[in-house]
Coordinates of C-alpha atoms in Angstrom, one line a residue:
X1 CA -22.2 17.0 26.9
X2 CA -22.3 14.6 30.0
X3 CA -18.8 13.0 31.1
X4 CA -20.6 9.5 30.0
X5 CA -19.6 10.1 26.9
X6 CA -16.5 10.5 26.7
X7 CA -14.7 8.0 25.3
X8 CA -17.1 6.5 23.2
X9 CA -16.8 6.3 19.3
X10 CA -19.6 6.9 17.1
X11 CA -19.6 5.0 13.8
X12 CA -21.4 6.9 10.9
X13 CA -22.2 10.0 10.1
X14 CA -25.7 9.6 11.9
X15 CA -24.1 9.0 15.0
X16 CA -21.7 11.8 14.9
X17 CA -24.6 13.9 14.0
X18 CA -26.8 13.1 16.5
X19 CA -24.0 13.6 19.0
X20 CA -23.4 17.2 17.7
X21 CA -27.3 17.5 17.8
X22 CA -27.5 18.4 14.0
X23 CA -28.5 16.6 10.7
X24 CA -25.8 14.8 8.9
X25 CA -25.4 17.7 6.2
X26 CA -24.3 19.8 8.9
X27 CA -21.6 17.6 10.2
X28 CA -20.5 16.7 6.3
X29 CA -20.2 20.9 6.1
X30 CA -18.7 21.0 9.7
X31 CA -15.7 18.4 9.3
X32 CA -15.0 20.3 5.5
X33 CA -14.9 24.1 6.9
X34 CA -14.4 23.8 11.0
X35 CA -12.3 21.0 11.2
X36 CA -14.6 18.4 12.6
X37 CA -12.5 15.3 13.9
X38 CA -13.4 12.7 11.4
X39 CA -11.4 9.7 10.6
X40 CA -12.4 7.0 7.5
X41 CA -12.4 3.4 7.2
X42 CA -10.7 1.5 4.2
X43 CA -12.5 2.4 1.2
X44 CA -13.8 5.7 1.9
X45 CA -17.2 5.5 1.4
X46 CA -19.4 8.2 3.0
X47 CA -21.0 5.9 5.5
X48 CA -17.6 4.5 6.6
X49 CA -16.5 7.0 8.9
X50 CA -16.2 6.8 12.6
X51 CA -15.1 9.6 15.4
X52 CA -14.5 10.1 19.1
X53 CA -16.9 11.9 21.7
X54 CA -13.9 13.2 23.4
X55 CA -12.4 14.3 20.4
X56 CA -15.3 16.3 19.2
X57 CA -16.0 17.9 22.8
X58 CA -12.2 19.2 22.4
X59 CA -12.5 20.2 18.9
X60 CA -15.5 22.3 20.2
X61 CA -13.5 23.8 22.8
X62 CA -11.1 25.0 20.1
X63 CA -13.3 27.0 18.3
X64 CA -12.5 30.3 17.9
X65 CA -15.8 31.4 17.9
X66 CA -17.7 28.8 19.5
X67 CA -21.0 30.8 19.0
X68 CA -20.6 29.7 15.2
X69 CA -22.0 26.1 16.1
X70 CA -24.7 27.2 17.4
X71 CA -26.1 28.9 14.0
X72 CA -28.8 30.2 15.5
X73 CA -31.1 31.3 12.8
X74 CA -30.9 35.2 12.2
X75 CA -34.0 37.2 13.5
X76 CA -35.6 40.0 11.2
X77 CA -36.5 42.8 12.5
X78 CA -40.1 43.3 12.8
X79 CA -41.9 45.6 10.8
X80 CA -44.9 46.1 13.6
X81 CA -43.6 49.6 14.1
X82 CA -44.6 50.6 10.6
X83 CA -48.3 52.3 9.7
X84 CA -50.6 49.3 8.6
X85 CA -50.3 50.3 5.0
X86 CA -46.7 50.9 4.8
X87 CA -46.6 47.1 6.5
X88 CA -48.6 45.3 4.2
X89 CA -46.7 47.2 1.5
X90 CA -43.4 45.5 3.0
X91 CA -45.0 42.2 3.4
X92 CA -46.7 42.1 0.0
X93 CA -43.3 42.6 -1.9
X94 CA -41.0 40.5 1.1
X95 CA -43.5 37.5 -0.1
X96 CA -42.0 36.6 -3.6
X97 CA -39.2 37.8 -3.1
X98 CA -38.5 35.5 -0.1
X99 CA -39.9 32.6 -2.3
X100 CA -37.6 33.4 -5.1
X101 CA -34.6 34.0 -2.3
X102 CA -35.5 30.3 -0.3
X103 CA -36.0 28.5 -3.9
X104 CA -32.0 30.3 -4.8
X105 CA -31.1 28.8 -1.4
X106 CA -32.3 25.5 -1.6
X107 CA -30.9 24.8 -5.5
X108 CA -27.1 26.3 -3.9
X109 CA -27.6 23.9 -1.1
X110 CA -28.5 21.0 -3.1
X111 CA -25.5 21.6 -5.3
X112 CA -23.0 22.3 -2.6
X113 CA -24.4 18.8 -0.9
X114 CA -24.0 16.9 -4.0
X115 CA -20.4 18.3 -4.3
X116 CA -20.0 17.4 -0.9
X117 CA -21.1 14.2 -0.9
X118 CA -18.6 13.8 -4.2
X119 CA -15.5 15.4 -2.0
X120 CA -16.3 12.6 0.8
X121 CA -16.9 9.8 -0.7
X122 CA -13.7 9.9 -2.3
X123 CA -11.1 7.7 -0.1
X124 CA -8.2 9.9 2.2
X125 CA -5.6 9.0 -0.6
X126 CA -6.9 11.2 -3.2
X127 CA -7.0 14.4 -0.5
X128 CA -3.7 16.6 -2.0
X129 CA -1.6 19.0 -0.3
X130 CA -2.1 22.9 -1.1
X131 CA 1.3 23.0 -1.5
X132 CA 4.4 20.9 -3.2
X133 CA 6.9 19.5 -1.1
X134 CA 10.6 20.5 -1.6
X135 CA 12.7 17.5 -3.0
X136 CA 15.5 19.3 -1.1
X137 CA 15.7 21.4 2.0
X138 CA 18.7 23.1 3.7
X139 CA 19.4 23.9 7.2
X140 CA 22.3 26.1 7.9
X141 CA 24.0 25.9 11.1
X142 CA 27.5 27.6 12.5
X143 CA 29.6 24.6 11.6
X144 CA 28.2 24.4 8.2
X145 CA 25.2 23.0 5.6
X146 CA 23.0 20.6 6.4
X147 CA 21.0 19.1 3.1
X148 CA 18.3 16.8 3.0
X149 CA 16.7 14.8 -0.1
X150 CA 13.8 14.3 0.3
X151 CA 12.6 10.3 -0.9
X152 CA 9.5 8.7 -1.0
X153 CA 8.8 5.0 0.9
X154 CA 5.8 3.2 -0.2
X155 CA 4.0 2.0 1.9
X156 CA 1.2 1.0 0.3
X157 CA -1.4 1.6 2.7
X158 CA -2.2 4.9 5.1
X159 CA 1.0 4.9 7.7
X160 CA 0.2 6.0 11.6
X161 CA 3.1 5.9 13.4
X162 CA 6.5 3.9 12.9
X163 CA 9.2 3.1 14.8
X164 CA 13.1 2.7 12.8
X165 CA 14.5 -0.6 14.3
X166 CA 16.7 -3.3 13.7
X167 CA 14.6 -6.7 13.3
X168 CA 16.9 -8.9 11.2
X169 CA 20.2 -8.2 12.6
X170 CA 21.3 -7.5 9.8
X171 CA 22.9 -4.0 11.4
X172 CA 20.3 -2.0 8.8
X173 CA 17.5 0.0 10.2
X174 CA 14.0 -1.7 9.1
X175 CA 10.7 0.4 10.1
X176 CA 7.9 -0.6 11.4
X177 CA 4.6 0.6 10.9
X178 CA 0.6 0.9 12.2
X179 CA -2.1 2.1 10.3
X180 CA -5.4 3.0 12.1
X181 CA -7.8 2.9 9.3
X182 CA -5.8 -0.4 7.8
X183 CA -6.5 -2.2 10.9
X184 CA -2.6 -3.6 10.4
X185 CA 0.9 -3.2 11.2
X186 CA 3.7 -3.1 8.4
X187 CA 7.0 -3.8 8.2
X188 CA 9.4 -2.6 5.9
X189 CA 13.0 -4.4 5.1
X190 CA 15.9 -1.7 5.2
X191 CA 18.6 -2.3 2.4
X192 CA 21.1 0.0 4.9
X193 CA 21.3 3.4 2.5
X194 CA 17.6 4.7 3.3
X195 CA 15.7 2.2 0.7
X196 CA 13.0 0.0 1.7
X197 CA 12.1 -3.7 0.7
X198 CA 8.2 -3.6 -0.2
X199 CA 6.2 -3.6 2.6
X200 CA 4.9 -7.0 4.6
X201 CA 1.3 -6.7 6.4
X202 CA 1.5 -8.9 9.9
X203 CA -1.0 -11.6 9.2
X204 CA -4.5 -11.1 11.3
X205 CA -6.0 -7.8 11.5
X206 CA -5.7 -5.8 14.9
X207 CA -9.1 -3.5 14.9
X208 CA -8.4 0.0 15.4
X209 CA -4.6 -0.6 16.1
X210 CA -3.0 2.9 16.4
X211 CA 0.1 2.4 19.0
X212 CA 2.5 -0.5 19.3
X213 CA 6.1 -0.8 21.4
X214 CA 8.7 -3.5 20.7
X215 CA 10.4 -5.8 23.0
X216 CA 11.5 -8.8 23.7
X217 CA 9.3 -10.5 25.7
X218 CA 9.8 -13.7 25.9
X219 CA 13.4 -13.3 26.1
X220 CA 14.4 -14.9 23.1
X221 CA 16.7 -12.9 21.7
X222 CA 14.1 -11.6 18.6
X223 CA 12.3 -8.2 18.9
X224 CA 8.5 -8.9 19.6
X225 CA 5.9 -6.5 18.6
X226 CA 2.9 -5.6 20.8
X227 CA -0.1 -3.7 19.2
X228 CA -2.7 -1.7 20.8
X229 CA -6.0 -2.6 19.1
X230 CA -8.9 -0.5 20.5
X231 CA -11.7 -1.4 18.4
X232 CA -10.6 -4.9 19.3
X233 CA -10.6 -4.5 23.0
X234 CA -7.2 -6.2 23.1
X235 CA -3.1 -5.6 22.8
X236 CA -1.7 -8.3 20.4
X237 CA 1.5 -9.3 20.5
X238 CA 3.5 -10.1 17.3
X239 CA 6.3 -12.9 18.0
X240 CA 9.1 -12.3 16.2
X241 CA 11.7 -15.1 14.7
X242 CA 14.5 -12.6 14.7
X243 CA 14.6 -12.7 10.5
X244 CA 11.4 -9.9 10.4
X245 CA 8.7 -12.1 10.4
X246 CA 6.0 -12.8 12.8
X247 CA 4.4 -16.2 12.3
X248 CA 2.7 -16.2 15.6
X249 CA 0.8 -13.9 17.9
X250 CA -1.1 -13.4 21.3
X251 CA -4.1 -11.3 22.1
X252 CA -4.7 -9.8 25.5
X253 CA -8.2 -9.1 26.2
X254 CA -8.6 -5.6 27.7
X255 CA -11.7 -3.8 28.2
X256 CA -12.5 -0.1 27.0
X257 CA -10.1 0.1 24.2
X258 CA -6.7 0.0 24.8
X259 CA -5.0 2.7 22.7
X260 CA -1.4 3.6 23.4
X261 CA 1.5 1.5 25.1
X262 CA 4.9 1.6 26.1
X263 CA 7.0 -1.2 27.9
X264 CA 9.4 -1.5 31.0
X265 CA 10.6 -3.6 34.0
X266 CA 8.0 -3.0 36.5
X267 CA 9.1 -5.6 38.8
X268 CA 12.7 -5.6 38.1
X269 CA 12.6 -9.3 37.0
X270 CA 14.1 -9.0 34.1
X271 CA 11.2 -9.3 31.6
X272 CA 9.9 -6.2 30.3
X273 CA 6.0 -5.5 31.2
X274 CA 3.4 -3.3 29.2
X275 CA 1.8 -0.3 30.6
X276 CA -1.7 0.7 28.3
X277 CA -4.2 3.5 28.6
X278 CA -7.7 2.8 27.7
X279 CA -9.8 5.1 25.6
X280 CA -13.7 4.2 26.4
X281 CA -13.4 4.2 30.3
X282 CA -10.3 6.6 30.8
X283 CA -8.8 3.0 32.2
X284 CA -4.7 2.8 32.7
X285 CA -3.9 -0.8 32.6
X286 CA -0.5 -3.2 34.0
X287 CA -0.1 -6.6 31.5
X288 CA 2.7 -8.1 34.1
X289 CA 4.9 -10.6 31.9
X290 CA 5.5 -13.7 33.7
X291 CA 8.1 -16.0 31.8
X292 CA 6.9 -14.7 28.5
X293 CA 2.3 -14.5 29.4
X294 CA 1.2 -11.6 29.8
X295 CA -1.3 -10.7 32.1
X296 CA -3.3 -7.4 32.0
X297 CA -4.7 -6.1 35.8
X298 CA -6.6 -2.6 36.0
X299 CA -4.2 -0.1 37.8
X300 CA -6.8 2.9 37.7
X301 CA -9.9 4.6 36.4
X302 CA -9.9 8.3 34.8
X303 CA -12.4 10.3 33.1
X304 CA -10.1 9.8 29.8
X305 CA -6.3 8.2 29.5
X306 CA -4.3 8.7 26.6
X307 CA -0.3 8.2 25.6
X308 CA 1.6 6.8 28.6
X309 CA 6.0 6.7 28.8
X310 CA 8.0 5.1 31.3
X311 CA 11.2 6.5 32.8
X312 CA 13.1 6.6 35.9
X313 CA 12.0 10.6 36.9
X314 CA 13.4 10.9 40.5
X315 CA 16.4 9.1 40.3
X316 CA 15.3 6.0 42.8
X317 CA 16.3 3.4 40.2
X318 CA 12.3 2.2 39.6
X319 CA 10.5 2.9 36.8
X320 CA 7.8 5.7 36.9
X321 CA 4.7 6.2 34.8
X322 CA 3.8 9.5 33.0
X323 CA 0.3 9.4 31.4
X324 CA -1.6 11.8 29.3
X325 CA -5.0 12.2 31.7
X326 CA -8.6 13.4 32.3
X327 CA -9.5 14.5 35.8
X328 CA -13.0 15.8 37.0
X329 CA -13.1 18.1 33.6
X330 CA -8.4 18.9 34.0
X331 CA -6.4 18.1 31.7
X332 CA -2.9 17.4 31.9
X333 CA 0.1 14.8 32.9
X334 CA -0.3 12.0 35.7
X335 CA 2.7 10.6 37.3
X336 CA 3.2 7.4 39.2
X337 CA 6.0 6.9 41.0
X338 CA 6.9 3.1 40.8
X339 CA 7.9 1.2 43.4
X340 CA 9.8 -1.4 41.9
X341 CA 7.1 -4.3 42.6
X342 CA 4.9 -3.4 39.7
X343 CA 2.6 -1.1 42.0
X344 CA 3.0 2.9 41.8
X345 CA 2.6 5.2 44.4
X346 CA 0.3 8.5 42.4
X347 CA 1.6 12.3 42.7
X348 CA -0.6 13.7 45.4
X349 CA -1.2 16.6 42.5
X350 CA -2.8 15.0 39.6
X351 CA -3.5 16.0 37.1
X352 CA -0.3 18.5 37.3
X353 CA 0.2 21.2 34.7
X354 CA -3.7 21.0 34.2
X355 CA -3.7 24.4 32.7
X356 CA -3.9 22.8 29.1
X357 CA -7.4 23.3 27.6
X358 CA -7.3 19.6 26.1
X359 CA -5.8 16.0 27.2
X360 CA -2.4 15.7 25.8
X361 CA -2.6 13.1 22.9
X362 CA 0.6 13.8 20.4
X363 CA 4.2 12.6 22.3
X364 CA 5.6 12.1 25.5
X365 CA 9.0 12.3 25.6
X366 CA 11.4 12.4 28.3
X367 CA 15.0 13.2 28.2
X368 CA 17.7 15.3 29.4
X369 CA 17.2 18.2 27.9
X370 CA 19.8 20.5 29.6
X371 CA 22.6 18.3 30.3
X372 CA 21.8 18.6 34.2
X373 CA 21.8 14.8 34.8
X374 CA 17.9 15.0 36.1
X375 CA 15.1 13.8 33.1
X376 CA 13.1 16.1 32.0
X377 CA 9.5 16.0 30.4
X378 CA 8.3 17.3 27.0
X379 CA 5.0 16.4 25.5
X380 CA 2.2 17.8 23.2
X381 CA -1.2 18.9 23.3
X382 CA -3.4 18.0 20.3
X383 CA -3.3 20.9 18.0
X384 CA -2.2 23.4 20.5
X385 CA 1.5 23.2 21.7
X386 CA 4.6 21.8 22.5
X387 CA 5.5 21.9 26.2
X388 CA 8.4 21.2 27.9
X389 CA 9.1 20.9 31.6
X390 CA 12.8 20.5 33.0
X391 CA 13.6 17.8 35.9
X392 CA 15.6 19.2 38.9
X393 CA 15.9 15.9 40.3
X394 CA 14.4 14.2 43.1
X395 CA 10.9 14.1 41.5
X396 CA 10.6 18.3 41.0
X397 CA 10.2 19.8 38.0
X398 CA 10.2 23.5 36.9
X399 CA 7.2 25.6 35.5
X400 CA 5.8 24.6 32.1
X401 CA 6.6 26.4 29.0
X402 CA 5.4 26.1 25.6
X403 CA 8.0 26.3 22.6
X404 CA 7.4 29.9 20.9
X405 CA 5.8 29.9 18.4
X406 CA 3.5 26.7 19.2
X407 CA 0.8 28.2 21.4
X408 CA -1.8 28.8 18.6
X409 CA -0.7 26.4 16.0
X410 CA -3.7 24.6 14.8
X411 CA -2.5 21.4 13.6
X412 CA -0.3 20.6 15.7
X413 CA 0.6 16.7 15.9
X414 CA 3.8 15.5 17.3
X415 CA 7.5 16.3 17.4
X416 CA 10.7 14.2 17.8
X417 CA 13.8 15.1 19.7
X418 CA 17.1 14.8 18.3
X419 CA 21.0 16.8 17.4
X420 CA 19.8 18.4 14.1
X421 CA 22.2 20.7 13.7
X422 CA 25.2 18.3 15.3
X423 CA 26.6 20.8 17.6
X424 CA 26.2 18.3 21.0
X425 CA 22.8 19.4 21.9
X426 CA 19.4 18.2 21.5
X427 CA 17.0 19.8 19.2
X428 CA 13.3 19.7 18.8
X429 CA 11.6 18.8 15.2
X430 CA 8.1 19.7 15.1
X431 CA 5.6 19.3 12.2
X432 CA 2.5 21.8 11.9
X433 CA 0.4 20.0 9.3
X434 CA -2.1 22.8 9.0
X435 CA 0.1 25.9 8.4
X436 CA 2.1 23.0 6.8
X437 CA 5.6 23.8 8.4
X438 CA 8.6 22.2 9.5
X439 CA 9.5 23.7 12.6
X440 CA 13.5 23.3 13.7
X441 CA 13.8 24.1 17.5
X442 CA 17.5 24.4 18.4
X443 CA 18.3 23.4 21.9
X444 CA 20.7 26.3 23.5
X445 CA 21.9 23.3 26.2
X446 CA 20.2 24.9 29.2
X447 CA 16.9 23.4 28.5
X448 CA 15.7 26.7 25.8
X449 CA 15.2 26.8 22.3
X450 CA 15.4 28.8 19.5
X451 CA 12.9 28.8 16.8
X452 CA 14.1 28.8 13.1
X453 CA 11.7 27.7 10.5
X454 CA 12.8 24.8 8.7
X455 CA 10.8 24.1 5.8
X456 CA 7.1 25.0 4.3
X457 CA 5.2 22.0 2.6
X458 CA 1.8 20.7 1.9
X459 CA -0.8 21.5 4.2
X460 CA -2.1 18.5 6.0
X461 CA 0.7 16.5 4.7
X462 CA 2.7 15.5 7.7
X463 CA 1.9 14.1 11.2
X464 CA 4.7 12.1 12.9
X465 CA 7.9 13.0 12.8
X466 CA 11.6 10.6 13.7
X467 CA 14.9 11.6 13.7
X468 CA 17.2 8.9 12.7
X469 CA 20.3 8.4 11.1
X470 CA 18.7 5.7 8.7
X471 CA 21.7 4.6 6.8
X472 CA 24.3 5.0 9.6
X473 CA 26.5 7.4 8.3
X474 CA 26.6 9.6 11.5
X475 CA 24.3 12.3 10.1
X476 CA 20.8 12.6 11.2
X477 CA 18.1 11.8 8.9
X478 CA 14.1 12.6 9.0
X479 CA 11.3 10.0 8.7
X480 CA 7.6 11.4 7.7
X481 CA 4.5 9.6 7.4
X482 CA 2.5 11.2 4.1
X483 CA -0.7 10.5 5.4
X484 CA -2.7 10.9 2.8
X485 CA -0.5 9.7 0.0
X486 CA 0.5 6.0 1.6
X487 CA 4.0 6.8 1.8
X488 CA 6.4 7.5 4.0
X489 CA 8.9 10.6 3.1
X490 CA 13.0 10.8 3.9
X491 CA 14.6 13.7 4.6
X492 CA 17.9 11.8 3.9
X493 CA 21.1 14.5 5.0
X494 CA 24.1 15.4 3.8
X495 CA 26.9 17.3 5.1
X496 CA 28.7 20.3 3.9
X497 CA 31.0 22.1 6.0
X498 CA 31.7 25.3 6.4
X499 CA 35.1 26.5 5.3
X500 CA 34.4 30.5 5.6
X501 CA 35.3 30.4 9.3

């Protein structure tokens, strides 16, 4: 498959098929038993499904056995070396029975397609997990018992990402949410002791919107929203009022799709800017905020761009530019090094820790991890591993290494980083939606961690995890988006400590 296309999305099942180079059977069976990246529209009909070219030429580098796609029909062995009586014999009986053995055949596969077709056409919500999820999980630690309850948010509609965030100052935590399939972004009132308000779709749809950052950009004191809409070719941003609603908004044409976002002072002027990737033409883009516009300029071209993060990485007081990239056929991380005037100055090695085997798509965060005073860089690559990468200041960075436990782990979407276990130091919560595990990684202060498995639940039931202390009681709680079941799940703690010491 050509690098032209990557990046572009394919809107049926005919188009994904024809991509693949198979019939649309084959791609039904594909996405059911292999994995096949295949996302669904509202309604989920079997005709209202759409995918990525980029996504499907990674999911076919992940095969274990790649030769499986092919299916290359099986060859018989001839029967030419047999006497001429002996092979008419063999031919003479093969006959009907290979009549009776395709006519078998053909009824199974007609069945299995019409159960197929039944399986898909149903909408995402129905999918269930293999597995129930625990109403209660425990996480022991040397100071004493950590509980969590688990309750359920409704959200009403398939949640993406969120983000926990004050937007009423009201001092509760409210969430804010994107749904890629819904086209929208949600927001749900916090009542301050992990219970939501119902939730409130943003008026106007934002096509394809899977990332959004808040800020304030305009400087008015209120929390904006800005939402990356890809099938809309344009970032839209959400004005807020400061009481959680959004009565106005801006769109921001940008070409190729943007996808993900995140925001900072490029400038130093005191208004934060936006930095997006864009997913048809690999594109990273700068939307400069002048007094509250905002402006989008092309900063450069790749053969695919994904999540992006800002930080201050070598200490020079500017903001730098981390972005998930593509270069001639390497994967890995990009990193600009800003110069304070909006313009970025690119690491001579780019793509650097290309070693991955697909573009880094889950999280980028970047922290201190060790407590050295230099940040440090930890991200994910779609359904492979979690990879972490310690600063040491002045721009360098150590060797790569992947949590254990992570290298092979097939559904694999994203992690969050926060003090789990209270003991000072951050942890790392990952969520393996295929083996269906809650993975607890507790950081040992020097920038390693120890694997202890945390919880099992549901199979495909979990994608993005956050670690927040929702009600503010000084313990840390976990947010979950349910997928599938239009919810979002709280792993709301509770503290008991340990008096056998």
């Amino acid at each position: 498959m050509s690098n032209e296309n990557q990046g572009r999305r394919l809107d049926s099942w005919k188009e994904i098929a024809d991509y693949l180079g198979r019939d649309v059977r084959t791609a039904v069976r594909w996405e059911k038993e292999k994995g096949l990246p295949v996302r669904r529209l509202p309604g989920g009909k079997r005709q209202s499904v759409f995918a990525f070219a980029e996504e499907i030429d990674d999911w076919l580098k992940q095969l274990d056995e790649p030769e499986a796609v092919c299916e290359s029909p099986a060859v018989a062995p001839s029967d030419s070396s047999l006497p001429a009586d002996k092979a008419r014999t063999s031919r003479s009986f093969i006959a009907p029975a290979a009549t009776w053995i395709m006519a078998a055949g053909l009824f199974a596969a007609l069945a299995w397609l019409g159960w197929s077709f039944f399986k898909v056409s149903k909408p995402p919500s129905a999918l269930a997990p293999r597995a129930s999820t625990p109403h209660e999980i425990a996480f022991n630690s040397p100071a004493g018992t950590l509980r969590f309850q688990r309750t359920e948010i409704d959200t009403g509609i398939q949640p993406y990402r969120f983000s926990p965030v004050d937007l009423n100052g009201d001092g509760r935590f409210d969430l804010v949410f994107s749904s890629a399939l819904g086209d929208v972004v949600g927001v749900l009132l916090g009542k301050g002791d992990g219970s939501f308000q119902p939730a409130q779709i943003l008026a106007g749809r934002c096509a394809g919107v899977e990332s959004f950052t808040l800020a304030d950009f305009n400087r008015d004191g209120h929390l904006d929203i800005a939402a990356a809409c890809f099938a809309g070719n344009e970032v839209v941003v959400h004005w807020g009022r400061g009481d959680a609603t959004f009565p106005q908004r801006t769109e921001i044409p940008i070409a190729g799709g943007p996808r993900f976002l995140a925001a900072g002072d490029l400038n130093e002027d005191g208004w934060p800017d936006l930095v997006a990737s864009s997913y048809g033409d690999g594109a990273l883009h700068v939307l400069m905020n002048q007094a509250g516009q905002l402006t989008s300029k092309p900063l450069s071209r790749f053969e695919g761009a994904a999540f992006v993060a800002l930080a201050d990485l070598n200490g020079d007081k500017h903001v730098d530019l981390v972005a998930s990239l593509r270069i001639q056929g390497r994967y890995g991380l990009g990193i600009f090094w800003g110069k304070g005037d909006s313009t970025f100055r690119p690491d001579r090695n780019m793509p650097k820790w290309s070693e991955v085997s697909t573009i880094p798509a889950g999280n980028i965060y970047i922290n201190d991890l060790n407590g050295d005073g230099f940040m440090d860089i930890s991200y994910s690559v779609w359904n492979r591993s979690v990879i972490v990468i310690l600063g040491q200041g002045r721009g360098e960075f150590s060797e790569p290494f992947a949590l254990p436990g992570t290298e092979q782990s097939g559904g694999l979407r994203a992690f969050s980083i926060g003090d789990l276990d209270l003991d000072g130091k951050l942890d790392i919560f990952v969520a393996d939606s295929r083996a269906g595990s809650l993975l607890l990684y507790r950081g040992n202060g020097d920038g390693s961690f120890a694997l202890a498995i945390f919880a099992t639940v549901g199979a495909d039931t979990y994608f993005y995890p956050v670690i927040v202390d929702i009600n503010r009681d000084g313990l840390p709680d976990i947010l979950l988006n349910n997928y599938f079941e239009k919810r979002l799940d709280l792993l709301k703690a509770d503290w008991k400590k340990n008096t056998d010491r």
